[in-house]
mmCIF file of C-alpha atoms in Angstrom:
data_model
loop_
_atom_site.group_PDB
_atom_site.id
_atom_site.type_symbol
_atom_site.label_atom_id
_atom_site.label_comp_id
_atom_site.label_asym_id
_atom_site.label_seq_id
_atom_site.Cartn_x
_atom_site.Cartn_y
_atom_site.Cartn_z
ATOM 1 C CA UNK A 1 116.539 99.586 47.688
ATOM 2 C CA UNK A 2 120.021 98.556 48.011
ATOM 3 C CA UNK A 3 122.009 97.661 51.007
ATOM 4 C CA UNK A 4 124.752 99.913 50.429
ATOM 5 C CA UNK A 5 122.255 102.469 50.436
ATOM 6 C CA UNK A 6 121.102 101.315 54.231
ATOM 7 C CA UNK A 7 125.142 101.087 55.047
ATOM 8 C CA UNK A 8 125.479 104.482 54.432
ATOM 9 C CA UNK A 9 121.973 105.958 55.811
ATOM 10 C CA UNK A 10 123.190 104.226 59.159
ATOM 11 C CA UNK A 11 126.648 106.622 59.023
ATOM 12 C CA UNK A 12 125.020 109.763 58.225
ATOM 13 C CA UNK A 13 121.858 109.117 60.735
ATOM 14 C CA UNK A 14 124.297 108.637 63.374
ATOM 15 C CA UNK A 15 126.984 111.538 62.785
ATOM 16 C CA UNK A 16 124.170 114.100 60.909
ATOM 17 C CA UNK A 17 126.918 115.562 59.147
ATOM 18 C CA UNK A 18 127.783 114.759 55.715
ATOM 19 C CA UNK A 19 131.408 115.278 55.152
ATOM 20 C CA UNK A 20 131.942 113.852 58.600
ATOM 21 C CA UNK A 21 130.125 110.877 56.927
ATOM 22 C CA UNK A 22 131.595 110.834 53.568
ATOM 23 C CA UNK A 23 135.108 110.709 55.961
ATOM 24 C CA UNK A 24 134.379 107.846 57.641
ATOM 25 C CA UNK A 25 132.776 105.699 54.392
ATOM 26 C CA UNK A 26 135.628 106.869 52.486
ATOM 27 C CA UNK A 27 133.785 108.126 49.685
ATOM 28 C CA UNK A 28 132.798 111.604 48.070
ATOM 29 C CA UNK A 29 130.465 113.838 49.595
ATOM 30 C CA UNK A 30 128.383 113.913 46.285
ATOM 31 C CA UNK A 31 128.886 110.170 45.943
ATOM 32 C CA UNK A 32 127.083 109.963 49.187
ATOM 33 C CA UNK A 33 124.703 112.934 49.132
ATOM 34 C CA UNK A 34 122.999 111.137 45.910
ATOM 35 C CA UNK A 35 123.043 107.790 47.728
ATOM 36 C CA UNK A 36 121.311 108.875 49.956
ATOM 37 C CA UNK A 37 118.927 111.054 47.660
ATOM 38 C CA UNK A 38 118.603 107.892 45.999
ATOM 39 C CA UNK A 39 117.092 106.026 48.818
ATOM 40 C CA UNK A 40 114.447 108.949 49.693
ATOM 41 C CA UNK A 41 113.196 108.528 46.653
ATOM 42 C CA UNK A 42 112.140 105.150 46.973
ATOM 43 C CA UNK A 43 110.755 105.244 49.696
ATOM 44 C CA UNK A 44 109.079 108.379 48.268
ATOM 45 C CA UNK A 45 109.735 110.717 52.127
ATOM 46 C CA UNK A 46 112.910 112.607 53.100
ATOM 47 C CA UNK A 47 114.573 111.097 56.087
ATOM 48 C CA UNK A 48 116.527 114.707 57.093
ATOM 49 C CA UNK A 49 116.308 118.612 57.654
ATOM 50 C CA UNK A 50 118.922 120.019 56.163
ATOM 51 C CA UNK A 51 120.729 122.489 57.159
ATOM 52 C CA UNK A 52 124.050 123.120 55.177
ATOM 53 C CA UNK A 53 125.649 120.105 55.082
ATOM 54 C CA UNK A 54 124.213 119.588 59.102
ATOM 55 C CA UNK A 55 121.565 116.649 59.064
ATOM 56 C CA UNK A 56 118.485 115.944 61.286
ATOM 57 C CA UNK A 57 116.831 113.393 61.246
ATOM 58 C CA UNK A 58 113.372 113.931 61.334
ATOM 59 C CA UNK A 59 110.548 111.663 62.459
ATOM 60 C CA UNK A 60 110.477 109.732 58.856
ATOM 61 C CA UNK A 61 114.177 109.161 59.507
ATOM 62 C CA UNK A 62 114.043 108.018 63.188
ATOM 63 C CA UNK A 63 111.521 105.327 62.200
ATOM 64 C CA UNK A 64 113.396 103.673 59.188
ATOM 65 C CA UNK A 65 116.604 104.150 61.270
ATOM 66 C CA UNK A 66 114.871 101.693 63.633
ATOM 67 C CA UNK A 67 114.203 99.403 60.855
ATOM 68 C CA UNK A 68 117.362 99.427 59.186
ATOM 69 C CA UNK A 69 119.281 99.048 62.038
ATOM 70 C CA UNK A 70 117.377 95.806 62.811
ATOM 71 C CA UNK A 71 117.857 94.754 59.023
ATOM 72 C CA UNK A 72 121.632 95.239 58.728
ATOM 73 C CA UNK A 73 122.028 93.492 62.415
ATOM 74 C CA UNK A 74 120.109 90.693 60.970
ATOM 75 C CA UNK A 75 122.286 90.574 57.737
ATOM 76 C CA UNK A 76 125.439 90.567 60.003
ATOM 77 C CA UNK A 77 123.941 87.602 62.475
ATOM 78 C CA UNK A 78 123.738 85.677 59.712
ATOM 79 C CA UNK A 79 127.244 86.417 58.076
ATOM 80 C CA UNK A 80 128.986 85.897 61.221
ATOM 81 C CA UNK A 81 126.522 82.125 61.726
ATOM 82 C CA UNK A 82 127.764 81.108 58.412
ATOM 83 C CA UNK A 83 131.953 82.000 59.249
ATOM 84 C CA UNK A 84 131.333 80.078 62.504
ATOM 85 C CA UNK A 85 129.918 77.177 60.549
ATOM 86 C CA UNK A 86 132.669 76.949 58.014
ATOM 87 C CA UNK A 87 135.639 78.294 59.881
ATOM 88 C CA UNK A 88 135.061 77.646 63.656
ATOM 89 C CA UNK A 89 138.912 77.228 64.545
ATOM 90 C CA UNK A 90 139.342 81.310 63.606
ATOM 91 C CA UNK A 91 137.214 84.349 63.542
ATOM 92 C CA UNK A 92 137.702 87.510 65.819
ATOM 93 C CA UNK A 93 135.844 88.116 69.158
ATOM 94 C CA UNK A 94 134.385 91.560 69.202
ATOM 95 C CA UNK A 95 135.069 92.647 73.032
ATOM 96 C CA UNK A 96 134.030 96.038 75.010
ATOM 97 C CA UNK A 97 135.534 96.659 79.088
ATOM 98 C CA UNK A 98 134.655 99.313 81.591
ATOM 99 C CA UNK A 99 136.920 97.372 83.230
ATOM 100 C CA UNK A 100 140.310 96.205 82.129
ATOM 101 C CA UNK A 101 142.817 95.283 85.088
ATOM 102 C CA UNK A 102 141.434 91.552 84.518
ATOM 103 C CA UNK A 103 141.202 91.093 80.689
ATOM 104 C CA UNK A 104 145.209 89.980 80.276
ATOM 105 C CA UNK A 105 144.736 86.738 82.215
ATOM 106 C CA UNK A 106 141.180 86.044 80.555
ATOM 107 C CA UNK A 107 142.362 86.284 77.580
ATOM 108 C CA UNK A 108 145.673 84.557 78.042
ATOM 109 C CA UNK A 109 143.647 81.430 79.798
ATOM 110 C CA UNK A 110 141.022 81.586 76.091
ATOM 111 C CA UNK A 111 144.476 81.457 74.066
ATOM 112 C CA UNK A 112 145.468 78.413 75.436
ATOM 113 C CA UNK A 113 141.803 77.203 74.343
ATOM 114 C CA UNK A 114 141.473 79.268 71.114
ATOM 115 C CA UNK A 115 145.102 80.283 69.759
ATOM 116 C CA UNK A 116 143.832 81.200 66.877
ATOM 117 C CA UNK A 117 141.046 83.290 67.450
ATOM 118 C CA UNK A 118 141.989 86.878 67.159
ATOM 119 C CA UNK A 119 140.392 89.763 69.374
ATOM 120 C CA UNK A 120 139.467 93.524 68.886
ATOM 121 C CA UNK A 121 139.250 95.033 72.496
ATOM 122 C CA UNK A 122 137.749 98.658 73.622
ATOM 123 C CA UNK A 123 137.815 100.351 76.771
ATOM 124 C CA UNK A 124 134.947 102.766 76.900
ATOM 125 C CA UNK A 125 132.644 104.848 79.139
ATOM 126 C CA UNK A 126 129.471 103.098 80.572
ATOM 127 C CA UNK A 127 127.467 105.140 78.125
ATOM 128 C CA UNK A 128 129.700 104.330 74.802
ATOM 129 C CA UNK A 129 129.423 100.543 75.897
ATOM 130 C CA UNK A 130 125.457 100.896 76.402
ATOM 131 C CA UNK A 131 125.223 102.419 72.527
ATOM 132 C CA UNK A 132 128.020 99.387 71.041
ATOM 133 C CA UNK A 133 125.447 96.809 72.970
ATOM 134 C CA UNK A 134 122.278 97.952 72.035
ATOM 135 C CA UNK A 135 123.494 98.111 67.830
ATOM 136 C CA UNK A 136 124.704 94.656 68.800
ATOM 137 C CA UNK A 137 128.355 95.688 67.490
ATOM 138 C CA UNK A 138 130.402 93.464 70.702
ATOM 139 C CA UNK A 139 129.807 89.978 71.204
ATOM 140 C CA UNK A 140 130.559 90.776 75.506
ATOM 141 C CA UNK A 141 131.150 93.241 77.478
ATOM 142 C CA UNK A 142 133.219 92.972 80.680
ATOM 143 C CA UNK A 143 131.190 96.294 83.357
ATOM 144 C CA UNK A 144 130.755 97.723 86.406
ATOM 145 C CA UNK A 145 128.161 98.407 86.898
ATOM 146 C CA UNK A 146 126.009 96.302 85.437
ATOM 147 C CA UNK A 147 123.767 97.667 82.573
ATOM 148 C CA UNK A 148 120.147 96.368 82.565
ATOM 149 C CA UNK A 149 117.806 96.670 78.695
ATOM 150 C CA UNK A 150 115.111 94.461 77.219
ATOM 151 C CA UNK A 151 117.604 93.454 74.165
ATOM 152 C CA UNK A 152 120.699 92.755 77.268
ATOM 153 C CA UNK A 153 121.621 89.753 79.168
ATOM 154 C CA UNK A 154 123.554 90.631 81.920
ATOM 155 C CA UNK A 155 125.010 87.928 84.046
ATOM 156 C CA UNK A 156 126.832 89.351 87.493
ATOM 157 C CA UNK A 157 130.428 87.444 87.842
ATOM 158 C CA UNK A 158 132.133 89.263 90.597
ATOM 159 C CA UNK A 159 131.365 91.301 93.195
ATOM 160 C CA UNK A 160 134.456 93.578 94.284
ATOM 161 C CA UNK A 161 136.263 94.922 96.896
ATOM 162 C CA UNK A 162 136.799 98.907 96.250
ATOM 163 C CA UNK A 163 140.001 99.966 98.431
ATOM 164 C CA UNK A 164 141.966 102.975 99.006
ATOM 165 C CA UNK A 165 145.389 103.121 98.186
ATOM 166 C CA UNK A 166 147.702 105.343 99.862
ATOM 167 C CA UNK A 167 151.661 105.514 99.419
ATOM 168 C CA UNK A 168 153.772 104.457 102.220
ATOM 169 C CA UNK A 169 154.674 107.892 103.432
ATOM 170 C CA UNK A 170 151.197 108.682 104.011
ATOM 171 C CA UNK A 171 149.565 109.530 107.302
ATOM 172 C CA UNK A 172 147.055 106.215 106.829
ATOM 173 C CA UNK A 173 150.148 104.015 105.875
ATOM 174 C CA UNK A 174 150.424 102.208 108.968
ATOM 175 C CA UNK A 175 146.367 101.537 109.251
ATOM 176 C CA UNK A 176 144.631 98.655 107.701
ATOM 177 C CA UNK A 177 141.535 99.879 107.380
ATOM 178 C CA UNK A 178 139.662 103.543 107.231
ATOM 179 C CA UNK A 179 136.121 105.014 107.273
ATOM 180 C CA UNK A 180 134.915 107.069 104.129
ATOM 181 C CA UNK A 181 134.558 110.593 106.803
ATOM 182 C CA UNK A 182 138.564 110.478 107.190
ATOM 183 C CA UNK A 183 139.274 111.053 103.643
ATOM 184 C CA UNK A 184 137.473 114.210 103.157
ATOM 185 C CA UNK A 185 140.520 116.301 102.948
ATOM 186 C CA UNK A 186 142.423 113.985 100.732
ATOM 187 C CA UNK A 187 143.283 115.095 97.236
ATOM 188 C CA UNK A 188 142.666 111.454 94.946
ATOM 189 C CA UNK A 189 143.732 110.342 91.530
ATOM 190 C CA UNK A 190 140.803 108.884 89.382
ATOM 191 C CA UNK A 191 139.248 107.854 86.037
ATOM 192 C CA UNK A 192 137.066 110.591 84.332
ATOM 193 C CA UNK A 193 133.432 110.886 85.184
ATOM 194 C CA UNK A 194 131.487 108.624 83.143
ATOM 195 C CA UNK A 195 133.030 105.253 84.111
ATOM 196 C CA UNK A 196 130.993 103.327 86.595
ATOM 197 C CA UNK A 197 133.333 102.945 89.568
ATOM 198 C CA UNK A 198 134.511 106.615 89.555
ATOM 199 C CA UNK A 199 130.401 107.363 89.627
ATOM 200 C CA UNK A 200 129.723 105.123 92.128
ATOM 201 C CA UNK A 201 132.578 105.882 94.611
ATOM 202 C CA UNK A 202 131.691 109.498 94.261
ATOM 203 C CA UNK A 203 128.061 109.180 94.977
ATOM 204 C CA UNK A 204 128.623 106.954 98.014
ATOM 205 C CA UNK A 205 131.061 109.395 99.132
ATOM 206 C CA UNK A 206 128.772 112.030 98.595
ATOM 207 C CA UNK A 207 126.067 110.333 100.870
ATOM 208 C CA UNK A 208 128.577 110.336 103.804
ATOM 209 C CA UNK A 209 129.247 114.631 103.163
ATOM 210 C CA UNK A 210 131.644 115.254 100.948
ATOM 211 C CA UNK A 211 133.046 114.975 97.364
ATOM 212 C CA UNK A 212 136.186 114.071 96.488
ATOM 213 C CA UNK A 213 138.473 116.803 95.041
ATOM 214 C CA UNK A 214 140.779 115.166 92.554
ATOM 215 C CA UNK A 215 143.963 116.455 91.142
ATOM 216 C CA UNK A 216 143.983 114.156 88.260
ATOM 217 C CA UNK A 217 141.427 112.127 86.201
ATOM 218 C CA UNK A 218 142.254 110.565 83.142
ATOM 219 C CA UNK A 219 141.039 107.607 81.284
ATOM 220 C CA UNK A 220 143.665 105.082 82.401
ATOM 221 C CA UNK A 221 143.247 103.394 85.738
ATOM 222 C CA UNK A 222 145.968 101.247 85.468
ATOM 223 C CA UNK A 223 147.906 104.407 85.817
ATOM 224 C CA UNK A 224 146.212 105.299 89.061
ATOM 225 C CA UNK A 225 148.823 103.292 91.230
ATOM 226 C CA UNK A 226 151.818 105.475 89.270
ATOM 227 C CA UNK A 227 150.363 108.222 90.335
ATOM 228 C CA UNK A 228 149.923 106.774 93.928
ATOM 229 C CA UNK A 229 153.093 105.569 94.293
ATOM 230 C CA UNK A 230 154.490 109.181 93.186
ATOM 231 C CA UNK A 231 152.544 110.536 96.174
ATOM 232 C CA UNK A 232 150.328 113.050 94.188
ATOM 233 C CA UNK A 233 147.350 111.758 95.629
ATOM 234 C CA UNK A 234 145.197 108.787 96.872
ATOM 235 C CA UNK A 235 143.077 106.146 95.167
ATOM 236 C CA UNK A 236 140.181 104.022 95.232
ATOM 237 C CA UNK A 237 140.766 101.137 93.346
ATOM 238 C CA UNK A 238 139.173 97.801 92.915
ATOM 239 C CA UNK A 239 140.896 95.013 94.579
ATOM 240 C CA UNK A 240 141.175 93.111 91.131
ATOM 241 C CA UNK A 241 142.717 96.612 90.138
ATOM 242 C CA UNK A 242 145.641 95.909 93.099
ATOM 243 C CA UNK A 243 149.097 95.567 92.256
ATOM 244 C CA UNK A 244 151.751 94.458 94.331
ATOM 245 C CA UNK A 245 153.801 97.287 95.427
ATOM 246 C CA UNK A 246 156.139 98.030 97.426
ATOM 247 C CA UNK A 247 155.453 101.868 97.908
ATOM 248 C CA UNK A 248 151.514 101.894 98.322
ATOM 249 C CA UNK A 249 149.322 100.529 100.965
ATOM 250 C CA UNK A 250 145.885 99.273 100.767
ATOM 251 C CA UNK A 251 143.231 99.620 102.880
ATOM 252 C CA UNK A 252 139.477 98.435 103.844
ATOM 253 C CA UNK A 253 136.827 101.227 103.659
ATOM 254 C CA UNK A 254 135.259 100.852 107.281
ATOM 255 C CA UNK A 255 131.310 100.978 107.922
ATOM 256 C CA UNK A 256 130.161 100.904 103.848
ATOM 257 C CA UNK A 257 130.043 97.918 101.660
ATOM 258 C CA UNK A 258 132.381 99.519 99.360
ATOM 259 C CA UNK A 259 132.110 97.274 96.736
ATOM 260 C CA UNK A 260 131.461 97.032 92.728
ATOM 261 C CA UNK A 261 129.554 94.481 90.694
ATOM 262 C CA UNK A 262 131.607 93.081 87.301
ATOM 263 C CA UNK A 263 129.221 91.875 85.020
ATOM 264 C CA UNK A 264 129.407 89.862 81.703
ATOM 265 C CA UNK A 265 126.829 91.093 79.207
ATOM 266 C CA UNK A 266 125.605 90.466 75.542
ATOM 267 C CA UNK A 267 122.990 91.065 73.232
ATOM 268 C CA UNK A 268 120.158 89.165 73.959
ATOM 269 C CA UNK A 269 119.722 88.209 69.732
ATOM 270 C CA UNK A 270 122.937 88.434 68.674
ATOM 271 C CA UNK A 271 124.581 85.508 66.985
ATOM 272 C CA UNK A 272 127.023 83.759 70.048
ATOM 273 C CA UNK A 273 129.941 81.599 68.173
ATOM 274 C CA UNK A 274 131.058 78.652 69.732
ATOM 275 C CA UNK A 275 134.617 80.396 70.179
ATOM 276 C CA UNK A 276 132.471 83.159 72.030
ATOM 277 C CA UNK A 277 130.246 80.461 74.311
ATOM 278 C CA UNK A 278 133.970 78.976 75.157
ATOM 279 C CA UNK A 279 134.839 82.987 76.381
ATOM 280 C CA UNK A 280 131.999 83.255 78.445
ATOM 281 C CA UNK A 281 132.817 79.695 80.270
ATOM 282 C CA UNK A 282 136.654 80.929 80.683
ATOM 283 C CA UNK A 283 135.433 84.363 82.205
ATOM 284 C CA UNK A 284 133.129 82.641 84.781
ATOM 285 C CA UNK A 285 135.443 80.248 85.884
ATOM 286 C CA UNK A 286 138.255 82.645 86.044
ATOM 287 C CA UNK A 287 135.864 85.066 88.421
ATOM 288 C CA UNK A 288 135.235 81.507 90.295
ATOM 289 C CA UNK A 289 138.716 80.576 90.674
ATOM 290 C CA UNK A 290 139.443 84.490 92.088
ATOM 291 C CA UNK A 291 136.211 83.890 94.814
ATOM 292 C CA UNK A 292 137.495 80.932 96.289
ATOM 293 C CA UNK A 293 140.582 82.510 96.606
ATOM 294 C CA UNK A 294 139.429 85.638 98.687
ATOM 295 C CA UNK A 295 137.210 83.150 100.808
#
């Protein structure tokens, strides 16, 4: 059994689809097709159904998936231990956000600590960040909400504000605070379902009698307050989320704890660098510094 043979079991058990597979390797469909017929027959089982070029895995395949999975995360703790060792000055930090309005000064205050550690950031859902964590592929995540597993550490480092933002034309402009039961007419801007304070804001206002109607929902919040500002339609956003504007207001949400949990997590066995133990100590005292603040 080689490992190039597990590499490319991994792609193809994941997409089922073989020229979707032979894509993203970069390599022939046949190439791959035999690789993979290659590895069946040591281990003497099929791992798929086939169906044209559609895979399944069946239960032969589920189980080894497991197993190679665990192998090739192994292989990779151990690569990455060994580049620490010998290079500890440079590297790249593997990062995943749900939430993004406070990454820039994080990561500006690690530069100053690390300036030559490079970083690969992606925004995802709370579901795409849940599969990255559990194959080990991030070294942290930055979420709200929190994600609880047996192979996650999750350590809470915020707990924050949601507010509403309205522009300064608005009816609510010259309040400083409203209750959830006032907004059910509004027309809001928002992230897509899927990302955990959009889900969470939704079902709370859902337990008061309503649900939002949005007009727009798109995958960038940081464009919520553009949108705001423009007057097509109301926000909640996180107060971490807030930026100084002169054309939107903010306000408290009266009578509900309206607030969202940011939470640093990482694989409980994956390999942590000593350029990633110095992020985790800049993320908590940045969260720190931002309590004491709004004491």
């Amino acid at each position: 059994m080689e490992l190039l043979q597990l590499q490319y079991f991994l792609v193809v058990a994941r997409l089922e689809h073989v020229t979707e597979a032979a894509r993203s390797l970069h390599v022939t469909q046949s190439s791959l097709s035999k690789t993979i017929q290659r590895l069946e027959e040591d281990l003497g089982v099929p791992l798929f159904d086939r169906i044209g070029r559609k895979l399944r895995l069946n239960e032969f395949g589920s189980r080894f998936l497991h197993r190679a999975e665990r192998a090739l995360f192994e292989l990779e703790q151990g690569k990455q231990e060994l580049s620490d060792l010998s290079s500890p000055e440079h590297g790249t930090l593997e990062l995943a956000v749900t939430t993004a309005s406070t990454l820039p000064n994080i990561l500006r205050e690690f530069r100053k600590k690390r300036p030559y550690i490079q970083f690969h950031v992606q925004m995802l859902t709370t579901q795409e960040m849940i599969t990255l964590l559990h194959r080990g592929e991030v070294d942290f995540c930055l979420s709200s909400p929190p994600i609880e597993g047996d192979d996650i550490e999750c350590q809470i480092v915020f707990i924050d504000p949601i507010l509403v933002a309205v522009p300064k034309g608005h009816r609510l402009a010259d309040r400083s605070s409203v209750s959830l039961t006032e907004l059910r007419d509004e027309w809001f801007v928002g992230v897509k379902r899927g990302y955990g304070t959009r889900d969470f804001v939704d079902s709370v206002c859902k337990s008061v009698g309503f649900v939002p109607k949005y007009v727009y929902e798109g995958d960038e919040p940081a464009r919520l307050s553009t949108l705001v500002e423009a007057e097509i339609g109301i926000a909640f956003i996180p107060s971490t989320a807030r930026y100084s504007r002169e054309h939107i207001k903010y306000l408290q949400v009266e009578n509900h704890e309206l607030v969202r949990e940011i939470a640093l997590l990482w694989h409980r066995s994956r390999y942590i660098s000593r350029a990633a133990l110095e992020f985790r100590e800049v993320v908590v005292e940045y969260f720190e510094a931002i309590s004491k603040q709004t004491i």
